[in-house]
Tab-separated table of C-alpha atoms in Angstrom:
chain	number	residue	atom	x	y	z
A	14	MET	CA	-0.177	-0.026	-0.190
A	15	SER	CA	1.358	3.432	-0.949
A	16	GLU	CA	2.380	5.900	1.737
A	17	ILE	CA	-0.484	8.425	0.803
A	18	ALA	CA	-3.098	5.315	1.378
A	19	LEU	CA	-1.547	4.546	4.715
A	20	THR	CA	-1.967	8.157	5.767
A	21	ALA	CA	-5.500	8.310	4.628
A	22	THR	CA	-6.267	5.220	6.290
A	23	ARG	CA	-5.040	6.598	9.828
A	24	VAL	CA	-6.790	9.728	9.279
A	25	SER	CA	-10.125	7.804	8.596
A	26	ARG	CA	-9.425	5.859	11.630
A	27	THR	CA	-8.568	8.567	13.899
A	28	GLY	CA	-11.929	10.313	12.879
A	29	GLU	CA	-13.929	7.295	13.483
A	30	GLN	CA	-12.155	6.997	16.927
A	31	ALA	CA	-12.942	10.583	17.885
A	32	GLY	CA	-16.720	10.271	16.952
A	33	GLY	CA	-16.838	7.014	18.543
A	34	GLY	CA	-15.535	8.196	21.778
A	35	VAL	CA	-18.596	10.946	21.871
A	36	PHE	CA	-20.924	8.285	21.248
A	37	ALA	CA	-19.172	5.853	23.677
A	38	THR	CA	-19.115	8.535	26.440
A	39	ALA	CA	-22.723	9.801	26.257
A	40	PRO	CA	-24.500	6.944	27.566
A	41	GLY	CA	-22.725	6.417	30.937
A	42	LEU	CA	-22.705	10.304	31.089
A	43	LEU	CA	-26.462	10.204	30.849
A	44	LEU	CA	-26.632	7.533	33.418
A	45	THR	CA	-24.430	9.349	36.115
A	46	ALA	CA	-26.458	12.742	35.372
A	47	GLY	CA	-29.709	10.557	35.819
A	48	VAL	CA	-28.445	9.562	39.254
A	49	ALA	CA	-27.531	12.787	40.054
A	50	GLY	CA	-31.095	14.252	39.030
A	51	LEU	CA	-32.772	11.277	41.107
A	52	ALA	CA	-30.510	12.421	44.272
A	53	PHE	CA	-31.470	15.968	43.925
A	54	ALA	CA	-35.336	14.705	43.533
A	55	LEU	CA	-34.846	12.585	46.917
A	56	HIS	CA	-33.227	15.486	48.455
A	57	ARG	CA	-36.660	17.229	48.567
A	58	ILE	CA	-38.107	14.560	50.466
A	59	PRO	CA	-38.534	15.237	54.152
A	60	GLY	CA	-36.345	13.352	56.399
A	61	VAL	CA	-34.224	12.376	53.382
A	62	ALA	CA	-32.961	16.206	53.138
A	63	ILE	CA	-30.612	15.701	55.862
A	64	LEU	CA	-28.292	14.070	53.400
A	65	SER	CA	-26.847	16.156	50.550
A	66	PRO	CA	-27.441	15.277	47.050
A	67	MET	CA	-23.631	14.204	46.799
A	68	ILE	CA	-24.102	11.525	49.365
A	69	LEU	CA	-27.213	10.586	47.801
A	70	ALA	CA	-25.818	10.154	44.377
A	71	THR	CA	-22.956	7.981	45.928
A	72	LEU	CA	-25.565	5.647	47.585
A	73	ILE	CA	-27.488	5.345	44.738
A	74	GLY	CA	-24.460	4.640	42.450
A	75	MET	CA	-23.103	1.814	44.874
A	76	THR	CA	-26.709	0.429	44.909
A	77	LEU	CA	-26.925	0.324	41.196
A	78	HIS	CA	-23.619	-1.351	40.601
A	79	ASN	CA	-23.494	-3.943	43.380
A	80	VAL	CA	-27.214	-4.921	43.431
A	81	PHE	CA	-28.155	-4.432	39.916
A	82	GLY	CA	-24.488	-4.416	38.166
A	83	ALA	CA	-23.215	-1.472	35.888
A	84	PRO	CA	-23.851	-1.940	32.351
A	85	ALA	CA	-20.637	-2.256	30.231
A	86	TRP	CA	-21.956	0.462	27.732
A	87	ALA	CA	-22.036	3.031	30.730
A	88	LYS	CA	-17.942	2.509	31.324
A	89	PRO	CA	-16.634	5.402	29.148
A	90	GLY	CA	-19.186	7.879	30.364
A	91	VAL	CA	-18.712	6.836	33.842
A	92	THR	CA	-15.130	7.287	33.683
A	93	PHE	CA	-15.596	10.659	32.056
A	94	SER	CA	-17.603	11.632	35.046
A	95	LEU	CA	-15.209	10.445	37.522
A	96	LYS	CA	-12.631	12.296	36.050
A	97	ARG	CA	-13.382	15.322	33.826
A	98	VAL	CA	-16.659	16.186	35.400
A	99	LEU	CA	-15.364	15.979	38.989
A	100	ARG	CA	-12.369	18.171	37.843
A	101	LEU	CA	-14.724	20.847	36.445
A	102	GLY	CA	-16.856	20.858	39.548
A	103	ILE	CA	-13.673	21.467	41.700
A	104	ILE	CA	-12.543	24.180	39.254
A	105	LEU	CA	-15.972	25.902	39.566
A	106	LEU	CA	-16.317	25.263	43.296
A	107	GLY	CA	-13.409	27.862	43.381
A	108	LEU	CA	-15.868	30.610	42.430
A	109	GLN	CA	-17.575	30.078	45.876
A	110	LEU	CA	-14.234	31.150	47.635
A	111	MET	CA	-12.266	34.284	48.178
A	112	ALA	CA	-8.564	34.757	48.842
A	113	SER	CA	-9.400	35.988	52.195
A	114	GLN	CA	-11.253	32.808	53.133
A	115	VAL	CA	-7.946	30.745	51.944
A	116	THR	CA	-6.070	32.279	54.550
A	117	GLN	CA	-8.230	31.124	57.375
A	118	VAL	CA	-6.535	27.926	56.978
A	119	GLY	CA	-3.471	29.343	58.078
A	120	LEU	CA	-0.009	28.057	58.565
A	121	GLY	CA	-1.348	25.931	61.448
A	122	GLY	CA	-3.901	24.270	59.359
A	123	VAL	CA	-1.010	23.603	56.638
A	124	GLY	CA	1.108	22.049	59.243
A	125	VAL	CA	-1.770	19.697	60.443
A	126	ILE	CA	-2.310	18.724	56.672
A	127	ALA	CA	1.254	18.207	55.708
A	128	ALA	CA	1.909	16.142	59.078
A	129	THR	CA	-1.031	14.039	58.666
A	130	LEU	CA	-0.372	13.244	55.072
A	131	VAL	CA	3.462	12.250	55.893
A	132	ALA	CA	2.433	10.367	58.938
A	133	ALA	CA	-0.474	8.458	57.288
A	134	PHE	CA	1.874	7.319	54.401
A	135	ALA	CA	4.408	6.311	56.683
A	136	PHE	CA	2.181	4.301	59.011
A	137	THR	CA	0.596	2.434	55.741
A	138	LYS	CA	4.116	1.464	54.425
A	139	CYS	CA	5.412	0.034	57.680
A	140	LEU	CA	2.005	-1.725	58.581
A	141	GLY	CA	1.876	-3.065	55.173
A	142	ARG	CA	5.447	-4.408	55.384
A	143	LEU	CA	4.527	-6.145	58.790
A	144	MET	CA	1.414	-7.640	57.595
A	145	GLY	CA	3.158	-9.047	54.373
A	146	VAL	CA	1.179	-7.047	51.950
A	147	ASP	CA	2.626	-6.516	48.501
A	148	ALA	CA	4.859	-3.517	48.434
A	149	LYS	CA	3.333	-1.890	45.237
A	150	LEU	CA	-0.209	-2.384	46.495
A	151	THR	CA	0.661	-1.062	49.876
A	152	GLU	CA	2.108	2.032	48.453
A	153	LEU	CA	-0.920	2.670	46.326
A	154	ILE	CA	-3.123	2.281	49.249
A	155	GLY	CA	-1.062	4.699	51.226
A	156	ALA	CA	-1.001	7.279	48.634
A	157	GLY	CA	-4.741	7.211	48.125
A	158	THR	CA	-5.365	7.357	51.836
A	159	SER	CA	-3.000	10.037	52.580
A	160	ILE	CA	-3.171	12.207	49.535
A	161	CYS	CA	-6.307	12.243	47.241
A	162	GLY	CA	-8.020	8.917	46.892
A	163	ALA	CA	-8.248	7.383	43.491
A	164	SER	CA	-6.364	10.184	41.845
A	165	ALA	CA	-3.394	9.810	43.923
A	166	VAL	CA	-3.499	5.927	43.386
A	167	ILE	CA	-3.583	6.454	39.784
A	168	ALA	CA	-0.728	9.260	39.855
A	169	THR	CA	1.384	7.342	41.970
A	170	ASN	CA	1.053	4.131	39.872
A	171	THR	CA	3.053	5.907	37.152
A	172	VAL	CA	6.256	5.647	39.155
A	173	THR	CA	5.112	2.316	41.270
A	174	ARG	CA	4.180	0.362	38.336
A	175	GLY	CA	1.684	-1.911	40.162
A	176	SER	CA	-0.548	-4.214	38.169
A	177	ASP	CA	-4.109	-3.355	37.113
A	178	GLU	CA	-5.418	-5.392	39.633
A	179	ASP	CA	-3.357	-3.594	42.319
A	180	VAL	CA	-4.691	-0.162	40.968
A	181	ALA	CA	-8.287	-1.456	41.082
A	182	TYR	CA	-8.133	-3.079	44.364
A	183	ALA	CA	-6.155	0.153	45.864
A	184	VAL	CA	-8.981	2.626	44.144
A	185	ALA	CA	-12.037	0.246	45.520
A	186	CYS	CA	-10.491	0.393	49.049
A	187	VAL	CA	-10.170	4.343	49.358
A	188	THR	CA	-13.459	4.847	47.594
A	189	VAL	CA	-15.227	2.547	50.198
A	190	PHE	CA	-13.377	4.034	53.142
A	191	GLY	CA	-13.712	7.595	52.036
A	192	SER	CA	-17.346	7.140	51.467
A	193	LEU	CA	-17.631	5.855	55.173
A	194	SER	CA	-16.073	8.963	56.324
A	195	MET	CA	-18.370	11.103	54.250
A	196	LEU	CA	-21.257	9.507	55.911
A	197	LEU	CA	-19.930	9.283	59.316
A	198	TYR	CA	-18.000	12.432	59.696
A	199	PRO	CA	-21.309	14.695	59.509
A	200	LEU	CA	-22.410	12.764	62.651
A	201	LEU	CA	-19.636	13.754	64.871
A	202	PRO	CA	-19.063	17.541	65.148
A	203	GLY	CA	-21.208	17.850	68.317
A	204	LEU	CA	-20.023	14.618	69.837
A	205	LEU	CA	-16.329	15.784	69.438
A	206	HIS	CA	-16.989	19.348	70.378
A	207	LEU	CA	-15.597	20.651	66.892
A	208	SER	CA	-16.117	24.046	65.617
A	209	PRO	CA	-17.046	24.435	62.043
A	210	ALA	CA	-13.471	25.417	61.395
A	211	ALA	CA	-12.039	22.423	63.111
A	212	PHE	CA	-14.477	20.000	61.430
A	213	GLY	CA	-13.651	21.469	58.096
A	214	LEU	CA	-9.925	21.178	58.852
A	215	TRP	CA	-10.409	17.399	59.976
A	216	SER	CA	-12.447	16.774	57.153
A	217	GLY	CA	-10.187	18.184	54.355
A	218	ALA	CA	-6.984	16.552	56.238
A	219	SER	CA	-8.261	13.096	56.655
A	220	ILE	CA	-10.825	12.010	54.161
A	221	HIS	CA	-9.901	10.617	50.976
A	222	GLU	CA	-11.555	12.135	48.051
A	223	ILE	CA	-12.076	15.771	47.159
A	224	ALA	CA	-15.620	15.179	46.501
A	225	GLN	CA	-16.191	13.367	49.492
A	226	VAL	CA	-14.665	16.036	51.528
A	227	VAL	CA	-17.025	18.567	49.867
A	228	ALA	CA	-19.801	16.148	50.650
A	229	ALA	CA	-19.070	15.792	54.315
A	230	ALA	CA	-17.902	19.246	55.271
A	231	PHE	CA	-20.458	21.198	53.785
A	232	GLN	CA	-23.083	19.081	56.149
A	233	ASP	CA	-21.781	21.317	58.869
A	234	GLY	CA	-22.430	24.670	57.184
A	235	ALA	CA	-20.847	26.942	54.498
A	236	HIS	CA	-17.967	28.038	56.446
A	237	SER	CA	-16.946	24.292	57.626
A	238	GLY	CA	-17.335	23.550	53.897
A	239	GLU	CA	-15.128	26.218	52.746
A	240	ILE	CA	-12.381	25.321	55.042
A	241	GLY	CA	-12.738	21.545	54.334
A	242	THR	CA	-12.444	22.427	50.567
A	243	VAL	CA	-9.416	24.590	50.857
A	244	ALA	CA	-7.696	22.011	53.347
A	245	LYS	CA	-8.430	19.273	50.940
A	246	LEU	CA	-7.097	21.221	47.780
A	247	THR	CA	-3.949	22.143	49.692
A	248	ARG	CA	-3.307	18.582	50.426
A	249	VAL	CA	-3.983	17.611	46.888
A	250	MET	CA	-1.340	20.230	45.934
A	251	MET	CA	1.196	17.869	47.773
A	252	LEU	CA	0.598	15.156	45.330
A	253	ALA	CA	3.052	16.437	42.917
A	254	PRO	CA	6.096	16.677	45.425
A	255	VAL	CA	5.188	13.198	46.805
A	256	VAL	CA	5.076	11.483	43.609
A	257	ILE	CA	8.305	13.146	42.518
A	258	THR	CA	10.001	11.986	45.471
A	259	LEU	CA	8.454	8.496	45.057
A	260	GLY	CA	9.761	8.752	41.555
A	261	ILE	CA	13.205	9.709	42.456
A	262	ILE	CA	13.256	6.546	45.028
A	263	ALA	CA	12.050	4.421	42.342
A	264	MET	CA	14.647	5.413	39.697
A	265	ARG	CA	17.524	5.166	42.161
A	266	ARG	CA	16.260	1.587	42.887
A	267	ALA	CA	15.954	0.896	39.213
A	268	ALA	CA	19.484	2.304	38.444
A	269	HIS	CA	20.982	0.186	41.177
A	270	ALA	CA	19.289	-2.798	39.809
A	271	VAL	CA	19.719	-2.514	36.022
A	272	GLY	CA	22.061	0.534	35.344
A	273	PRO	CA	21.604	3.790	34.394
A	274	SER	CA	19.524	3.134	31.358
A	275	ALA	CA	16.479	2.579	33.701
A	276	SER	CA	13.470	4.212	32.517
A	277	ARG	CA	12.020	7.321	34.098
A	278	ALA	CA	8.642	8.201	34.968
A	279	ALA	CA	7.416	11.786	34.705
A	280	PRO	CA	5.371	12.846	37.825
A	281	PRO	CA	1.881	14.294	36.862
A	282	MET	CA	0.467	17.578	37.815
A	283	PRO	CA	-3.100	17.895	39.196
A	284	TRP	CA	-4.003	20.793	36.981
A	285	PHE	CA	-7.443	21.082	38.087
A	286	VAL	CA	-5.973	22.468	41.323
A	287	LEU	CA	-4.477	25.349	39.253
A	288	GLY	CA	-8.104	25.887	37.717
A	289	PHE	CA	-9.532	26.191	41.116
A	290	ILE	CA	-6.983	28.605	42.293
A	291	ALA	CA	-7.669	30.794	39.293
A	292	MET	CA	-11.261	30.916	40.055
A	293	VAL	CA	-10.497	31.741	43.621
A	294	ILE	CA	-8.559	34.746	42.242
A	295	LEU	CA	-11.286	35.909	39.788
A	296	ASN	CA	-13.815	35.519	42.338
A	297	SER	CA	-11.433	37.921	44.700
A	298	ILE	CA	-11.213	40.359	42.017
A	299	VAL	CA	-14.396	40.365	40.161
A	300	THR	CA	-17.881	40.780	41.877
A	301	ILE	CA	-20.288	38.554	40.264
A	302	PRO	CA	-23.929	39.177	40.825
A	303	VAL	CA	-25.943	37.257	43.506
A	304	ALA	CA	-28.339	35.451	41.008
A	305	PRO	CA	-25.916	34.044	38.521
A	306	LYS	CA	-23.428	32.818	41.456
A	307	ALA	CA	-26.355	30.935	43.072
A	308	TRP	CA	-26.794	29.219	39.759
A	309	ILE	CA	-23.314	28.400	39.556
A	310	ALA	CA	-23.357	27.118	42.973
A	311	HIS	CA	-26.212	24.743	42.502
A	312	GLY	CA	-24.549	23.705	38.979
A	313	THR	CA	-21.580	23.027	40.730
A	314	THR	CA	-23.169	20.929	43.259
A	315	PHE	CA	-24.828	19.293	40.343
A	316	LEU	CA	-21.433	18.357	38.666
A	317	LEU	CA	-20.102	16.870	41.901
A	318	SER	CA	-23.258	14.727	42.162
A	319	VAL	CA	-22.556	13.453	38.826
A	320	ALA	CA	-19.009	12.539	39.871
A	321	LEU	CA	-19.909	11.038	42.897
A	322	ALA	CA	-22.579	8.999	41.130
A	323	ALA	CA	-19.766	7.793	38.990
A	324	MET	CA	-17.747	6.930	41.983
A	325	GLY	CA	-20.518	4.797	43.404
A	326	ILE	CA	-21.131	2.837	40.288
A	327	GLU	CA	-17.402	2.248	40.195
A	328	THR	CA	-17.398	0.911	43.666
A	329	ASP	CA	-17.383	-2.860	43.296
A	330	PHE	CA	-17.322	-4.780	46.737
A	331	ARG	CA	-16.067	-7.993	45.023
A	332	LYS	CA	-12.640	-6.203	44.066
A	333	LEU	CA	-12.053	-5.888	47.971
A	334	ARG	CA	-12.287	-9.653	48.010
A	335	ALA	CA	-10.063	-10.297	44.886
A	336	LYS	CA	-6.755	-10.246	46.788
A	337	GLY	CA	-7.633	-11.411	50.177
A	338	LEU	CA	-8.321	-9.815	53.318
A	339	LYS	CA	-4.836	-8.556	54.415
A	340	PRO	CA	-5.029	-5.526	52.010
A	341	LEU	CA	-8.622	-4.778	53.011
A	342	LEU	CA	-7.424	-4.614	56.553
A	343	LEU	CA	-4.436	-2.433	55.705
A	344	ALA	CA	-6.711	0.032	54.176
A	345	ALA	CA	-9.207	-0.054	56.992
A	346	ALA	CA	-6.112	0.388	59.545
A	347	ALA	CA	-4.917	3.335	57.368
A	348	TRP	CA	-8.292	4.880	57.412
A	349	VAL	CA	-8.570	4.542	60.950
A	350	PHE	CA	-5.298	5.811	61.580
A	351	ILE	CA	-5.492	9.115	59.412
A	352	SER	CA	-8.920	10.045	61.114
A	353	ILE	CA	-7.537	9.719	64.618
A	354	PHE	CA	-4.219	11.304	63.735
A	355	ALA	CA	-5.912	14.343	62.113
A	356	LEU	CA	-8.319	14.629	64.792
A	357	VAL	CA	-5.778	14.934	67.468
A	358	LEU	CA	-3.643	17.514	65.445
A	359	VAL	CA	-6.920	19.713	65.127
A	360	LYS	CA	-7.725	19.321	68.697
A	361	LEU	CA	-4.334	20.556	69.495
A	362	THR	CA	-4.649	23.727	67.231
A	363	ALA	CA	-6.416	26.814	67.954
A	364	TYR	CA	-9.183	25.575	65.453
A	365	SER	CA	-11.252	23.921	68.207
């Protein structure tokens, strides 16, 4: 075949893949949007309104997957919702914050977040070694627990090089335990005598996923939600240096094992955090009218509900059983550790 014919064939296939990508994504995206819409409808029912649409969307998604099974045709759209829609929602969430509010976390809050991250990751690594859990799976669970859930698992695996089963298991673990935090934390501020600021910081420093933090922290009010969001995004910003550090360690190990030609993995950058910061700056400079700002807030909540619906649909309890009980116990122990450790540090600060 001639070079021209080969080129034409490649262009044709590329066009088909692009078009197919749109049609492949649409059904799953409609499914997650439908679940989010159902969550908003249920939220209007007296007694159910105590749960936010985001939490309801997660519960509906989990039920759909684990009781009825998630249809294969929905996979591309669910993945799109879990990645792209979530990040868009987080970016737009920046329009609900101002630079003056960001400073409310303070240096003490940043210290709590950083100390919790390092301690939780180190604890998971050490306990995983003692329990005999595979080192790569342990590292993925540690990253997902201590930094930012599924995003951290996937990012860390660029240097950890775990198997697809390891990634799936770690994502399932951090999603389930993060969801438990999202459901349990809002019940505890009064019992633990936490102020809205303290509860927000605790949520942001210890709950696994960004959307889970938003769902839990805003249950205690707008101020708590804002602090929790800023605290969590501060934690997400630490993903890049953590992955860089792990990458350097991995490269040194590889170089020691196979020589200087060992491959290098480029650490990822959570770009959506930059978009969030840009929106915060924009909201600090430009005064947005009340009515449009309210619509943006509702739209942001809907986008986050779509993402959480996808997260629920992706949560397969069978994945937790696939590799045995030890990694599950490790993830549970890491979840308990980060919750208690962050709570103690928050209690020792002026936030309470």
